[in-house]
PDB file of C-alpha atoms in Angstrom:
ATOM      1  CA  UNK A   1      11.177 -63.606  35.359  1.00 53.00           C
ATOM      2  CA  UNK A   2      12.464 -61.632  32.668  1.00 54.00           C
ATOM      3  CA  UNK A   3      10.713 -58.990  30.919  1.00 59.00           C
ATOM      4  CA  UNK A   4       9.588 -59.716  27.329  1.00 56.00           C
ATOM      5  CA  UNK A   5      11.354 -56.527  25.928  1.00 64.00           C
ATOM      6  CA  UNK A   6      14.789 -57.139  27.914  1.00 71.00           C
ATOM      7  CA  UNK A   7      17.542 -57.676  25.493  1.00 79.00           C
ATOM      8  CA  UNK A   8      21.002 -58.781  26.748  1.00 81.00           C
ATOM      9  CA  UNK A   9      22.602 -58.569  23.815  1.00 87.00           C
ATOM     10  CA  UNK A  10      21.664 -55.209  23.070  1.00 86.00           C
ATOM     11  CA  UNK A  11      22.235 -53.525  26.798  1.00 87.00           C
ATOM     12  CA  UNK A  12      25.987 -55.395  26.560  1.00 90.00           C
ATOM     13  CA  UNK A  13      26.298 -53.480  22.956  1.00 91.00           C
ATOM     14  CA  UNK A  14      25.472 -50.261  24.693  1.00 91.00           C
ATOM     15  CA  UNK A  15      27.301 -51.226  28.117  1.00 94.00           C
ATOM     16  CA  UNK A  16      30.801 -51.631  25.673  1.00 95.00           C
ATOM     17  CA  UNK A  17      30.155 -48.234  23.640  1.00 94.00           C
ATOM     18  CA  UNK A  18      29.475 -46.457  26.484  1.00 94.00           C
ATOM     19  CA  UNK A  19      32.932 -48.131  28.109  1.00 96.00           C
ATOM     20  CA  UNK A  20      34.977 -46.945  25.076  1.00 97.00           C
ATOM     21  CA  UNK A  21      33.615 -43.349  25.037  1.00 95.00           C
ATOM     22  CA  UNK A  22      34.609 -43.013  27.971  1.00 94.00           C
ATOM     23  CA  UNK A  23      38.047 -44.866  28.297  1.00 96.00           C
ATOM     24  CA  UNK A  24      38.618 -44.946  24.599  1.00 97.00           C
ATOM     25  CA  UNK A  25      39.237 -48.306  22.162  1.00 98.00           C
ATOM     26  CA  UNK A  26      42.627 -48.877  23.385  1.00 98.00           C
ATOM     27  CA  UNK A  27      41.973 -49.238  27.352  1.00 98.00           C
ATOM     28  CA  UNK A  28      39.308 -51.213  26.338  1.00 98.00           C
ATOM     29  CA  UNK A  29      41.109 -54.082  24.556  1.00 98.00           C
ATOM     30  CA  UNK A  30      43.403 -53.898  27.276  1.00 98.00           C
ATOM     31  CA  UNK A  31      40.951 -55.656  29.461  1.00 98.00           C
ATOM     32  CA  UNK A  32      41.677 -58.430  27.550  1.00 97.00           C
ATOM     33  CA  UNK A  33      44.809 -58.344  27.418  1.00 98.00           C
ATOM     34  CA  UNK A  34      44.981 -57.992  31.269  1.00 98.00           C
ATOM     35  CA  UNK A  35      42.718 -61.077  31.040  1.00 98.00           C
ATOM     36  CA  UNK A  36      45.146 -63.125  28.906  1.00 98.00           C
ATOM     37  CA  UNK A  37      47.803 -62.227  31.701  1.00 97.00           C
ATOM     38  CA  UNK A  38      45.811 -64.307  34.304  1.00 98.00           C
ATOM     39  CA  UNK A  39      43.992 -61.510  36.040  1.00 98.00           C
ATOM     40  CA  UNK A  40      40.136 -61.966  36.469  1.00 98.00           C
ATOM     41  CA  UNK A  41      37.680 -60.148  34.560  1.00 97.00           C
ATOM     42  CA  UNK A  42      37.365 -57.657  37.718  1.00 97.00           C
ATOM     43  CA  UNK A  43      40.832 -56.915  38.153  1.00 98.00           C
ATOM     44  CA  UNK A  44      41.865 -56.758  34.446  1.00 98.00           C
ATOM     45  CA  UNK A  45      39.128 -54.509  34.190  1.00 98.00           C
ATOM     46  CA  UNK A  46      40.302 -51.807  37.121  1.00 98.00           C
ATOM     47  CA  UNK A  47      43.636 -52.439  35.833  1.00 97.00           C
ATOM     48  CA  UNK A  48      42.978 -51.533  32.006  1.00 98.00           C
ATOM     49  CA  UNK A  49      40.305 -49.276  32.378  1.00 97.00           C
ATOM     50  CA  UNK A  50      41.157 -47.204  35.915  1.00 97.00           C
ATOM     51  CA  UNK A  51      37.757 -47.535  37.045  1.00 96.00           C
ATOM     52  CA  UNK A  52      36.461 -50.562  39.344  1.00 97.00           C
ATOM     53  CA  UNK A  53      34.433 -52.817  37.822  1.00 96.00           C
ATOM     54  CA  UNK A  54      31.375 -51.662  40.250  1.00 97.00           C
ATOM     55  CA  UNK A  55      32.087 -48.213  39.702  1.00 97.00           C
ATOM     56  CA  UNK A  56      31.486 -48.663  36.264  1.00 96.00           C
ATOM     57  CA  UNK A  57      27.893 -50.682  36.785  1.00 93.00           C
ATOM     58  CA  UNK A  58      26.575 -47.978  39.027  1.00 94.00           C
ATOM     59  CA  UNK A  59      27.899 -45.181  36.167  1.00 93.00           C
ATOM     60  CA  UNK A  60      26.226 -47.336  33.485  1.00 92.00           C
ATOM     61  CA  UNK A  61      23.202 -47.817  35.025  1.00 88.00           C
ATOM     62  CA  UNK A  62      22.773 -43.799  36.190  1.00 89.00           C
ATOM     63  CA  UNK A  63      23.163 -42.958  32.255  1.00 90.00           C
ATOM     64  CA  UNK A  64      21.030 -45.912  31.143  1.00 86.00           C
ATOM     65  CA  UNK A  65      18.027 -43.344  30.684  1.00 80.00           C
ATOM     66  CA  UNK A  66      19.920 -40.868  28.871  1.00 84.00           C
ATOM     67  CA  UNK A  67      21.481 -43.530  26.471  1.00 83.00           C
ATOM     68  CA  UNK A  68      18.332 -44.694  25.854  1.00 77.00           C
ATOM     69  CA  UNK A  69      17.968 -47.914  27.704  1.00 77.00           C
ATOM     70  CA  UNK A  70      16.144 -47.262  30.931  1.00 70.00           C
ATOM     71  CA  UNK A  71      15.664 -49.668  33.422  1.00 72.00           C
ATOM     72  CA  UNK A  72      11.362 -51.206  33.078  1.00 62.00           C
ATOM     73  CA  UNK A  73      10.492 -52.351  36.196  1.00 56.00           C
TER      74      UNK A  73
END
């Protein structure tokens, strides 16, 4: 079940600024441009962004306490 204080919408809004802080606005878009080409999210993403897709995930979930979104269990 989901916890009454989990919001989706706001973790993906902190997920994407922490993405272009670290890769900046432009490598960003380019995921979707990568997209547009045919690749898959997952390879548009490693593509545009030089970081695998998982890679990211685990880096956004180790600074998920600092950014002020910590994981309730």
């Amino acid at each position: 079940s989901v916890p009454p204080n989990y919001d989706p919408y706001g973790l993906g809004h902190l997920a994407t600024e922490f993405l272009v802080a670290q890769v900046g606005m432009e490598r960003f878009l380019d995921v979707y441009r990568e997209v547009a080409k045919g690749r898959t999210f997952d390879a548009a993403f490693g593509a545009a962004t030089g970081v695998a897709l998982a890679d990211f995930y685990q880096m956004f979930e180790e600074a998920r306490a600092t950014l002020g979104a910590a994981r309730r269990n």
